[in-house]
Coordinates of C-alpha atoms in Angstrom, one line a residue:
X57 CA 0.0 0.0 0.0
X58 CA 1.2 3.5 -0.9
X59 CA 1.7 6.1 1.8
X60 CA -0.4 9.2 1.8
X61 CA 1.8 12.0 0.3
X62 CA -0.8 14.8 0.8
X63 CA 1.1 17.8 2.0
X64 CA -0.1 19.9 4.9
X65 CA 1.2 23.4 5.7
X66 CA 2.2 24.3 9.2
X67 CA 1.5 27.8 10.6
X68 CA -0.1 28.8 7.4
X69 CA -3.7 29.6 6.4
X70 CA -4.1 27.3 3.4
X71 CA -3.8 23.7 2.6
X72 CA -1.4 22.7 -0.1
X73 CA -3.4 21.0 -2.7
X74 CA -1.3 19.0 -5.2
X75 CA -3.5 16.7 -7.3
X76 CA -0.6 14.6 -8.4
X77 CA 0.2 13.8 -4.7
X78 CA -3.3 13.4 -3.4
X79 CA -5.4 11.8 -6.1
X80 CA -4.9 8.1 -5.4
X81 CA -2.1 7.9 -2.9
X82 CA -4.2 6.9 0.2
X83 CA -3.2 4.4 2.8
X84 CA -5.8 2.2 4.5
X85 CA -3.4 1.7 7.5
X86 CA -4.4 -2.0 7.7
X87 CA -2.2 -5.1 7.5
X88 CA -3.4 -8.3 5.9
X89 CA -4.6 -9.7 9.2
X90 CA -6.7 -6.7 10.0
X91 CA -8.2 -6.7 6.6
X92 CA -9.1 -10.3 6.9
X93 CA -10.9 -9.6 10.2
X94 CA -12.8 -6.8 8.5
X95 CA -13.7 -9.1 5.6
X96 CA -15.2 -11.5 8.1
X97 CA -17.3 -8.8 9.7
X98 CA -18.4 -7.5 6.3
X99 CA -19.5 -11.0 5.3
X100 CA -21.6 -11.3 8.5
X101 CA -23.0 -7.9 7.8
X102 CA -23.9 -9.0 4.3
X103 CA -25.7 -12.1 5.6
X104 CA -27.6 -10.4 8.4
X105 CA -28.6 -7.5 6.0
X106 CA -30.1 -10.1 3.6
X107 CA -32.1 -11.7 6.5
X108 CA -33.3 -8.2 7.5
X109 CA -34.4 -7.4 4.0
X110 CA -36.4 -10.7 3.8
X111 CA -38.2 -10.1 7.1
X112 CA -38.9 -6.3 6.6
X113 CA -39.8 -6.6 3.0
X114 CA -42.4 -9.3 3.8
X115 CA -44.1 -6.8 6.2
X116 CA -44.0 -4.1 3.6
X117 CA -45.3 -6.4 0.8
X118 CA -48.1 -7.7 3.1
X119 CA -49.2 -4.2 4.1
X120 CA -49.3 -3.1 0.5
X121 CA -51.1 -6.1 -0.9
X122 CA -53.7 -6.1 1.9
X123 CA -54.0 -2.3 1.7
X124 CA -53.4 -1.9 5.4
X125 CA -50.4 0.4 5.3
X126 CA -52.5 3.4 6.5
X127 CA -54.1 1.4 9.2
X128 CA -53.2 3.0 12.6
X129 CA -52.2 -0.5 13.9
X130 CA -50.0 -1.3 10.9
X131 CA -48.6 2.0 9.9
X132 CA -45.8 2.3 12.5
X133 CA -44.3 -1.1 11.8
X134 CA -44.8 -0.4 8.0
X135 CA -42.7 2.7 8.2
X136 CA -40.1 1.0 10.4
X137 CA -39.9 -1.8 7.9
X138 CA -39.3 0.6 5.0
X139 CA -36.4 2.2 6.9
X140 CA -35.0 -1.3 7.7
X141 CA -35.1 -2.3 4.0
X142 CA -33.4 0.8 2.9
X143 CA -30.7 0.6 5.5
X144 CA -30.1 -3.1 4.8
X145 CA -29.7 -2.4 1.1
X146 CA -27.1 0.3 1.9
X147 CA -25.3 -2.1 4.2
X148 CA -25.2 -4.7 1.4
X149 CA -24.0 -2.2 -1.1
X150 CA -21.2 -1.0 1.1
X151 CA -20.2 -4.6 2.0
X152 CA -20.0 -5.6 -1.7
X153 CA -17.8 -2.6 -2.5
X154 CA -15.6 -3.4 0.5
X155 CA -15.2 -7.1 -0.6
X156 CA -14.5 -6.2 -4.3
X157 CA -12.3 -3.2 -3.4
X158 CA -13.7 -1.4 -6.5
X159 CA -13.8 2.0 -4.8
X160 CA -10.1 1.9 -4.1
X161 CA -9.3 1.5 -7.8
X162 CA -11.0 4.5 -9.3
X163 CA -12.0 7.9 -8.1
X164 CA -15.5 7.7 -9.6
X165 CA -16.4 4.7 -7.4
X166 CA -14.9 6.6 -4.4
X167 CA -17.4 9.4 -4.9
X168 CA -20.3 7.0 -5.0
X169 CA -19.0 5.2 -2.0
X170 CA -18.8 8.4 -0.1
X171 CA -22.4 9.1 -0.9
X172 CA -23.4 5.6 0.2
X173 CA -21.6 5.9 3.5
X174 CA -23.1 9.3 4.2
X175 CA -26.6 8.1 3.4
X176 CA -26.1 5.1 5.6
X177 CA -25.2 7.3 8.6
X178 CA -28.3 9.4 8.0
X179 CA -30.6 6.4 7.8
X180 CA -29.1 4.9 10.9
X181 CA -30.3 8.0 12.7
X182 CA -33.7 7.9 10.9
X183 CA -34.1 4.2 12.0
X184 CA -33.4 5.2 15.7
X185 CA -35.9 8.0 15.5
X186 CA -38.6 5.9 13.8
X187 CA -38.1 3.2 16.4
X188 CA -38.6 5.8 19.1
X189 CA -41.9 6.8 17.5
X190 CA -43.0 3.1 17.3
X191 CA -42.1 2.7 21.0
X192 CA -44.2 5.7 22.0
X193 CA -47.2 4.5 20.1
X194 CA -46.8 1.0 21.6
X195 CA -46.7 2.6 25.1
X196 CA -49.9 4.6 24.5
X197 CA -51.6 1.5 23.1
X198 CA -50.7 -0.4 26.2
X199 CA -51.8 2.4 28.4
X200 CA -55.3 2.3 26.9
X201 CA -55.8 -1.4 27.6
X202 CA -57.8 -2.6 30.6
X203 CA -56.6 -5.5 32.8
X204 CA -59.1 -8.0 31.3
X205 CA -57.4 -7.8 27.9
X206 CA -54.0 -9.0 29.3
X207 CA -55.1 -12.7 28.8
X208 CA -57.6 -12.5 26.0
X209 CA -55.1 -10.3 24.0
X210 CA -57.8 -8.0 22.7
X211 CA -56.2 -4.7 21.8
X212 CA -58.3 -1.6 21.8
X213 CA -58.0 0.8 18.9
X214 CA -55.4 3.4 19.4
X215 CA -56.9 6.8 20.4
X216 CA -57.7 9.2 17.6
X217 CA -55.7 11.8 19.5
X218 CA -52.6 9.7 19.2
X219 CA -53.0 9.0 15.5
X220 CA -54.0 12.6 14.6
X221 CA -52.8 13.0 11.0
X222 CA -51.1 16.3 11.7
X223 CA -49.2 15.0 14.7
X224 CA -48.2 11.8 12.8
X225 CA -47.0 13.9 9.8
X226 CA -44.9 16.2 12.1
X227 CA -43.4 13.2 14.0
X228 CA -42.4 11.2 10.9
X229 CA -41.2 14.3 9.0
X230 CA -38.9 15.2 11.9
X231 CA -37.6 11.7 12.2
X232 CA -36.7 11.6 8.4
X233 CA -35.8 15.2 7.6
X234 CA -33.8 16.1 10.7
X235 CA -30.9 13.7 10.2
X236 CA -30.9 14.3 6.4
X237 CA -30.8 18.0 6.9
X238 CA -28.2 18.1 9.6
X239 CA -25.9 15.5 8.0
X240 CA -26.3 15.1 4.3
X241 CA -26.6 18.8 3.3
X242 CA -23.6 20.1 5.4
X243 CA -21.5 17.2 4.4
X244 CA -22.5 17.5 0.7
X245 CA -21.6 21.2 0.7
X246 CA -18.5 21.1 2.8
X247 CA -17.1 18.0 1.1
X248 CA -16.3 20.3 -1.8
X249 CA -14.6 22.9 0.4
X250 CA -12.6 20.3 2.4
X251 CA -12.3 17.8 -0.5
X252 CA -13.4 15.0 1.8
X253 CA -13.9 12.5 -1.0
X254 CA -10.3 12.8 -2.3
X255 CA -8.6 12.9 1.1
X256 CA -10.8 10.3 2.8
X257 CA -8.9 7.3 4.2
X258 CA -9.0 4.3 1.8
X259 CA -10.9 2.3 4.4
X260 CA -13.9 4.7 3.9
X261 CA -13.4 4.3 0.1
X262 CA -14.3 0.6 0.7
X263 CA -17.6 1.7 2.2
X264 CA -17.3 0.5 5.8
X265 CA -20.5 2.3 6.9
X266 CA -19.1 3.8 10.1
X267 CA -19.2 7.5 10.8
X268 CA -15.5 7.8 11.7
X269 CA -14.4 6.3 8.4
X270 CA -16.3 8.8 6.2
X271 CA -14.0 11.6 7.2
X272 CA -10.3 12.0 6.5
X273 CA -8.0 11.5 9.4
X274 CA -5.6 14.3 10.5
X275 CA -1.9 13.6 10.2
X276 CA -0.1 11.8 13.0
X277 CA 0.9 14.2 15.7
X278 CA -1.6 16.8 14.8
X279 CA -3.0 19.0 17.5
X280 CA -5.1 22.2 17.3
X281 CA -3.1 25.1 16.1
X282 CA -0.3 23.1 14.6
X283 CA -1.7 22.5 11.2
X284 CA -3.1 25.8 10.1
X285 CA -6.6 27.1 9.7
X286 CA -7.7 24.3 7.3
X287 CA -6.9 21.4 9.7
X288 CA -8.4 23.3 12.7
X289 CA -11.7 23.9 10.8
X290 CA -11.8 20.3 9.8
X291 CA -11.1 19.2 13.4
X292 CA -14.0 21.3 14.7
X293 CA -16.2 20.1 12.0
X294 CA -15.5 16.4 12.8
X295 CA -15.9 17.0 16.5
X296 CA -19.2 18.9 16.1
X297 CA -20.8 16.2 14.1
X298 CA -19.5 13.4 16.3
X299 CA -21.1 15.1 19.3
X300 CA -24.3 15.6 17.2
X301 CA -24.6 11.9 16.3
X302 CA -23.7 10.8 19.8
X303 CA -26.4 13.1 21.3
X304 CA -29.0 11.7 18.9
X305 CA -28.2 8.1 19.9
X306 CA -28.0 8.9 23.6
X307 CA -31.4 10.8 23.6
X308 CA -33.2 8.1 21.7
X309 CA -31.7 5.3 23.8
X310 CA -32.6 7.0 27.0
X311 CA -36.1 7.6 25.9
X312 CA -36.5 4.0 24.8
X313 CA -35.3 2.8 28.2
X314 CA -37.9 5.0 30.0
X315 CA -40.7 3.9 27.6
X316 CA -40.0 0.2 28.0
X317 CA -39.8 0.6 31.8
X318 CA -43.2 2.3 31.8
X319 CA -44.6 -0.4 29.5
X320 CA -43.5 -3.3 31.7
X321 CA -44.7 -1.4 34.8
X322 CA -48.1 -0.9 33.1
X323 CA -48.3 -4.6 32.2
X324 CA -47.3 -5.6 35.8
X325 CA -50.1 -3.4 37.2
X326 CA -52.6 -5.0 34.9
X327 CA -51.6 -8.5 35.9
X328 CA -51.8 -7.6 39.6
X329 CA -55.3 -6.1 39.0
X330 CA -56.3 -9.3 37.2
X331 CA -55.1 -11.4 40.2
X332 CA -57.0 -9.2 42.7
X333 CA -60.2 -9.6 40.7
X334 CA -59.7 -13.4 40.4
X335 CA -59.3 -13.8 44.2
X336 CA -62.2 -11.5 45.1

């Protein structure tokens, strides 16, 4: 593997951009053993993504064929399945490019791979947000059940107030558009300024769909103030979006834990009420 010969200025305001030095001379920083380990992970990802597509697509197809996609009881799992299918397809695409190494051979494939990785990151956030909406609706559905339905498994229809079209539209629009707006648009615009595609580490060119591999890595020994304005701006940019994604995952995960705790607490109370009625 060739070493990265991109030149960085020190104590200057601009980044030296020499296309002859930076076009294809990118190092993945992996030995053969490490690459073999990643190959194994990618094959497993490819297999699990295929299983996910089969399961999620069966739900989507069933809802469409039976014309129940807009049914309040079906719509949340229908939307979640669509996100699952899209995310799994992106995982499969990235895995295939990693195994073939096609993106490392030509710059045009690298551009497409950068787009795939960026969209994968956004859809991962969308999937988390949609899952949170699904959990909220499941909680409200459980909350409306009486204790007698615990054993007969008769679900009451979800309240009209919960499934109000305007609220549903706002919730799902936010879940979809917020990650796309905060990730895809800034990355798409700033990738031209920072030339992220050309300077990205070769590992990202093979479409490992991880956030950290989409961005170029600063030179070894870099610290704020040592590499000029360009590297400092890039450092702040990477840090800001890392914090943004971490905050999204943390908030969603925390909300999910609280919701599931409330769901189990509600079910426990209904079972206790059923036991009290039975012994009365």
